[in-house]
Amino acid sequence: EAGDGSRRTMVGFGPTALAALKRFGIAAPSIQTIVLTHLHGDHTGGNDNFAKMGITIVAHDNVRERLSKEQVNRVFNRTTPPRAKEALPVITFPDKMTFHLNDEDIELIHLDPAHTDTDIAVRFKNANVIHTGDMFVRYGYPFIDVSSGGGITGFITSLDKMLAMMDDNTKVIPGHGELATKADVKAFRDKLVDIRDQVAAALKKGKKPEELAALGI
């Protein structure tokens, strides 16, 4: 969130956001823009209500593309119908966008196909803060949504890109969980590399994909 107390920019939240904002003394009419970190419903579920309030929704091109069509998720065997027109982002970008607000440069950076193919990092450059969306979470292993274009290789390269933007003083806002540091993101990244390499080695030795879960990787 960047603002002077009157007009604010909010970063990716879902249908319970208004109640949460009240705890911080932020009234809905003061919100001007929201930025979606990716397409999933827990981050876009409140879009309809925010749009009705006149709030501008910003996201990557692929978010609007995917939300406007039926989504078939093979992981959860679930089909989600297209979202209402009001729920779609009205401003989208392909690679990078920057807001210049209240002496802050806020960079929206599209990442490699990772959690999904819609993921962005939100970097508050002057404040040295990065919002990772679900590209970094603190509940355990990440979810790689292959039905929405995600993949392990892009997950790792995207984490590398975000790590290159950080220093030891960077405050990291995860998609889920408590505030973190560069060291936390690095440990998360290294864990994924280790898992990927062990899986690749097992497959090379002739293990079948359905046998991997029993290997204790």
Coordinates of N, CA and C in Angstrom, one line a residue, residues 21-134:
L21 N -9.2 -4.2 5.9 CA -8.7 -2.8 5.8 C -9.3 -1.9 6.9
K22 N -10.5 -2.2 7.4 CA -11.1 -1.4 8.5 C -10.2 -1.5 9.7
R23 N -9.5 -2.6 10.0 CA -8.7 -2.7 11.1 C -7.5 -1.8 11.1
F24 N -7.1 -1.3 9.9 CA -6.0 -0.4 9.7 C -6.5 1.0 9.5
G25 N -7.8 1.2 9.7 CA -8.3 2.6 9.5 C -8.4 3.0 8.1
I26 N -8.5 2.1 7.1 CA -8.6 2.5 5.7 C -10.0 2.3 5.2
A27 N -10.6 3.4 4.8 CA -12.0 3.3 4.3 C -12.0 3.0 2.8
A28 N -13.0 2.2 2.4 CA -13.1 1.8 1.0 C -13.1 3.0 0.0
P29 N -13.8 4.1 0.4 CA -13.8 5.2 -0.6 C -12.5 5.8 -0.9
S30 N -11.5 5.6 0.0 CA -10.2 6.2 -0.2 C -9.3 5.4 -1.1
I31 N -9.7 4.2 -1.5 CA -8.9 3.3 -2.4 C -9.1 3.7 -3.8
Q32 N -8.1 3.9 -4.5 CA -8.1 4.4 -5.9 C -7.8 3.2 -6.9
T33 N -6.9 2.4 -6.6 CA -6.4 1.3 -7.5 C -6.1 0.1 -6.7
I34 N -6.4 -1.1 -7.3 CA -5.8 -2.3 -6.8 C -5.0 -3.0 -7.9
V35 N -4.0 -3.7 -7.4 CA -3.1 -4.4 -8.3 C -3.2 -5.9 -8.0
L36 N -3.5 -6.7 -9.0 CA -3.6 -8.2 -8.8 C -2.3 -8.8 -9.1
T37 N -1.8 -9.7 -8.1 CA -0.6 -10.3 -8.3 C -0.7 -11.5 -9.3
H38 N -1.9 -12.1 -9.4 CA -2.2 -13.2 -10.3 C -3.7 -13.5 -10.4
L39 N -4.1 -14.5 -11.0 CA -5.5 -14.7 -11.3 C -6.3 -15.4 -10.3
H40 N -5.7 -16.2 -9.3 CA -6.5 -17.0 -8.5 C -7.5 -16.3 -7.6
G41 N -8.6 -17.0 -7.3 CA -9.8 -16.5 -6.7 C -9.5 -15.8 -5.4
D42 N -8.6 -16.4 -4.6 CA -8.3 -15.8 -3.3 C -7.6 -14.5 -3.4
H43 N -7.2 -14.1 -4.6 CA -6.6 -12.8 -4.8 C -7.4 -11.9 -5.7
T44 N -8.4 -12.5 -6.4 CA -9.3 -11.7 -7.3 C -10.8 -11.8 -6.9
G45 N -11.1 -12.5 -5.9 CA -12.5 -12.7 -5.6 C -13.3 -11.5 -5.3
G46 N -12.7 -10.4 -4.9 CA -13.4 -9.2 -4.5 C -13.5 -8.2 -5.7
N47 N -13.0 -8.6 -6.9 CA -12.9 -7.6 -8.0 C -14.2 -7.0 -8.3
D48 N -15.3 -7.8 -8.3 CA -16.6 -7.2 -8.7 C -17.0 -6.1 -7.8
N49 N -16.9 -6.3 -6.5 CA -17.3 -5.3 -5.5 C -16.4 -4.0 -5.6
F50 N -15.1 -4.2 -5.8 CA -14.2 -3.1 -5.9 C -14.5 -2.3 -7.2
A51 N -14.8 -3.0 -8.3 CA -15.1 -2.3 -9.5 C -16.4 -1.4 -9.4
K52 N -17.4 -2.0 -8.7 CA -18.6 -1.2 -8.4 C -18.4 0.0 -7.6
M53 N -17.3 0.1 -6.8 CA -16.9 1.2 -6.0 C -16.1 2.3 -6.9
G54 N -15.9 1.9 -8.1 CA -15.1 2.8 -9.0 C -13.6 2.7 -8.8
I55 N -13.2 1.6 -8.2 CA -11.8 1.3 -8.1 C -11.2 0.7 -9.3
T56 N -10.0 1.2 -9.8 CA -9.4 0.7 -11.0 C -8.6 -0.6 -10.7
I57 N -8.8 -1.6 -11.5 CA -8.1 -2.9 -11.3 C -7.0 -3.0 -12.4
V58 N -5.8 -3.3 -11.9 CA -4.6 -3.4 -12.7 C -4.0 -4.8 -12.6
A59 N -3.6 -5.4 -13.7 CA -3.0 -6.8 -13.7 C -2.3 -7.0 -15.0
H60 N -1.6 -8.2 -15.0 CA -0.9 -8.6 -16.2 C -1.9 -9.0 -17.3
D61 N -1.5 -8.9 -18.6 CA -2.4 -9.2 -19.7 C -3.1 -10.6 -19.5
N62 N -2.3 -11.5 -19.1 CA -2.8 -12.9 -19.0 C -3.9 -13.1 -17.9
V63 N -4.0 -12.2 -16.9 CA -5.0 -12.2 -15.9 C -6.4 -12.0 -16.6
R64 N -6.4 -10.9 -17.4 CA -7.7 -10.6 -18.1 C -8.1 -11.7 -19.0
E65 N -7.1 -12.2 -19.8 CA -7.3 -13.2 -20.7 C -7.9 -14.4 -20.1
R66 N -7.3 -14.9 -19.0 CA -7.8 -16.1 -18.3 C -9.1 -15.9 -17.6
L67 N -9.3 -14.8 -16.9 CA -10.5 -14.6 -16.2 C -11.7 -14.4 -17.1
S68 N -11.5 -14.0 -18.3 CA -12.6 -13.8 -19.3 C -13.1 -15.1 -19.9
K69 N -12.4 -16.2 -19.7 CA -12.7 -17.5 -20.3 C -13.0 -18.5 -19.2
E70 N -13.6 -19.6 -19.6 CA -13.8 -20.8 -18.6 C -12.4 -21.4 -18.3
Q71 N -12.2 -21.6 -17.0 CA -10.9 -22.2 -16.6 C -11.1 -23.6 -16.1
V72 N -10.3 -24.5 -16.7 CA -10.4 -25.9 -16.4 C -9.1 -26.3 -15.6
N73 N -9.2 -26.6 -14.3 CA -8.1 -26.9 -13.5 C -8.0 -28.4 -13.3
R74 N -6.9 -29.0 -14.0 CA -6.7 -30.4 -13.9 C -6.3 -30.9 -12.6
V75 N -5.6 -30.1 -11.8 CA -5.1 -30.5 -10.5 C -6.3 -30.8 -9.5
F76 N -7.3 -29.9 -9.5 CA -8.4 -30.0 -8.6 C -9.7 -30.6 -9.3
N77 N -9.5 -30.9 -10.6 CA -10.6 -31.4 -11.4 C -11.8 -30.5 -11.2
R78 N -11.6 -29.2 -11.5 CA -12.6 -28.2 -11.3 C -12.7 -27.3 -12.5
T79 N -13.9 -26.9 -12.8 CA -14.1 -25.9 -13.9 C -14.7 -24.6 -13.3
T80 N -14.1 -23.5 -13.7 CA -14.6 -22.2 -13.2 C -15.1 -21.4 -14.4
P81 N -16.3 -20.9 -14.3 CA -16.9 -20.2 -15.4 C -16.2 -18.8 -15.6
P82 N -16.3 -18.2 -16.7 CA -15.8 -16.9 -16.9 C -16.3 -15.9 -15.9
R83 N -15.4 -15.0 -15.5 CA -15.8 -14.0 -14.5 C -16.7 -12.9 -15.2
A84 N -17.4 -12.2 -14.4 CA -18.3 -11.1 -14.9 C -17.4 -10.0 -15.4
K85 N -17.9 -9.2 -16.3 CA -17.1 -8.2 -16.9 C -16.6 -7.2 -15.9
E86 N -17.3 -7.0 -14.8 CA -16.9 -6.1 -13.8 C -15.7 -6.6 -13.0
A87 N -15.4 -7.9 -13.1 CA -14.3 -8.5 -12.3 C -13.0 -8.4 -13.1
L88 N -13.0 -8.0 -14.4 CA -11.8 -8.1 -15.2 C -11.0 -6.8 -15.0
P89 N -9.7 -6.9 -15.0 CA -8.8 -5.8 -15.0 C -9.1 -4.8 -16.1
V90 N -9.1 -3.5 -15.9 CA -9.3 -2.5 -16.9 C -8.0 -1.9 -17.4
I91 N -6.9 -2.1 -16.7 CA -5.6 -1.7 -17.2 C -4.7 -3.0 -17.1
T92 N -4.1 -3.4 -18.2 CA -3.2 -4.5 -18.2 C -1.9 -4.2 -18.9
F93 N -0.9 -5.0 -18.7 CA 0.4 -4.7 -19.3 C 1.1 -6.0 -19.6
P94 N 2.1 -6.1 -20.5 CA 2.7 -7.3 -20.9 C 3.9 -7.7 -20.1
D95 N 4.8 -6.7 -19.8 CA 6.1 -7.0 -19.1 C 6.3 -6.2 -17.9
K96 N 6.1 -4.9 -17.9 CA 6.4 -4.1 -16.8 C 5.6 -2.8 -16.8
M97 N 5.2 -2.3 -15.6 CA 4.5 -1.1 -15.5 C 5.0 -0.4 -14.2
T98 N 5.1 0.9 -14.3 CA 5.6 1.7 -13.1 C 4.6 2.8 -12.7
F99 N 4.2 2.8 -11.4 CA 3.5 3.9 -10.9 C 4.5 4.9 -10.1
H100 N 4.3 6.2 -10.3 CA 5.1 7.1 -9.6 C 4.1 7.9 -8.7
L101 N 4.1 7.5 -7.4 CA 3.1 8.1 -6.4 C 3.8 8.4 -5.1
N102 N 3.5 9.7 -4.7 CA 3.9 10.1 -3.3 C 5.4 9.8 -3.1
D103 N 6.3 10.2 -4.0 CA 7.7 10.0 -3.9 C 8.1 8.5 -3.9
E104 N 7.3 7.7 -4.4 CA 7.6 6.2 -4.5 C 7.5 5.8 -5.9
D105 N 8.4 4.9 -6.3 CA 8.4 4.2 -7.6 C 7.9 2.8 -7.4
I106 N 6.7 2.5 -7.9 CA 6.1 1.1 -7.7 C 6.2 0.4 -9.0
E107 N 7.0 -0.6 -9.1 CA 7.3 -1.4 -10.3 C 6.5 -2.7 -10.3
L108 N 5.7 -2.9 -11.3 CA 5.0 -4.2 -11.5 C 5.8 -5.0 -12.6
I109 N 6.2 -6.1 -12.2 CA 7.2 -6.9 -13.1 C 6.6 -8.3 -13.3
H110 N 6.3 -8.6 -14.6 CA 5.8 -9.9 -14.9 C 7.0 -10.9 -14.8
L111 N 6.7 -12.1 -14.2 CA 7.7 -13.1 -14.0 C 7.5 -14.2 -15.0
D112 N 8.5 -15.2 -14.9 CA 8.4 -16.4 -15.8 C 7.2 -17.3 -15.4
P113 N 6.7 -18.1 -16.3 CA 5.7 -19.1 -15.9 C 6.1 -19.9 -14.7
A114 N 5.4 -19.7 -13.6 CA 5.8 -20.3 -12.3 C 4.6 -20.8 -11.5
H115 N 4.1 -20.0 -10.6 CA 2.9 -20.4 -9.9 C 1.8 -20.5 -10.9
T116 N 1.7 -19.5 -11.8 CA 0.9 -19.4 -13.0 C 1.6 -18.7 -14.1
D117 N 1.0 -18.4 -15.2 CA 1.6 -17.5 -16.2 C 1.1 -16.1 -16.1
T118 N 0.5 -15.8 -14.9 CA 0.0 -14.4 -14.7 C 0.7 -13.7 -13.6
D119 N 1.7 -14.3 -13.0 CA 2.4 -13.8 -11.8 C 3.2 -12.5 -12.0
I120 N 3.0 -11.6 -11.1 CA 3.9 -10.4 -11.1 C 4.5 -10.2 -9.7
A121 N 5.6 -9.5 -9.7 CA 6.2 -9.0 -8.4 C 5.9 -7.5 -8.4
V122 N 5.6 -7.0 -7.2 CA 5.3 -5.6 -7.0 C 6.4 -5.0 -6.1
R123 N 7.2 -4.2 -6.7 CA 8.4 -3.7 -6.0 C 8.2 -2.2 -5.7
F124 N 8.2 -1.9 -4.4 CA 8.2 -0.5 -3.9 C 9.7 -0.1 -3.8
K125 N 10.2 0.5 -4.8 CA 11.7 0.6 -5.0 C 12.3 1.5 -3.9
N126 N 11.7 2.6 -3.6 CA 12.4 3.5 -2.6 C 12.2 3.0 -1.2
A127 N 11.1 2.3 -0.9 CA 10.9 1.8 0.4 C 11.6 0.4 0.6
N128 N 12.1 -0.1 -0.5 CA 12.8 -1.4 -0.4 C 11.9 -2.5 0.1
V129 N 10.7 -2.6 -0.5 CA 9.7 -3.6 -0.2 C 9.3 -4.3 -1.5
I130 N 9.1 -5.6 -1.4 CA 8.7 -6.4 -2.5 C 7.5 -7.3 -2.1
H131 N 6.4 -7.2 -2.9 CA 5.3 -8.1 -2.7 C 5.4 -9.2 -3.8
T132 N 5.5 -10.4 -3.3 CA 5.7 -11.5 -4.2 C 4.5 -12.2 -4.8
G133 N 3.3 -11.8 -4.2 CA 2.2 -12.7 -4.6 C 2.5 -14.1 -4.1
D134 N 1.9 -15.1 -4.8 CA 2.1 -16.5 -4.4 C 3.3 -17.1 -5.0

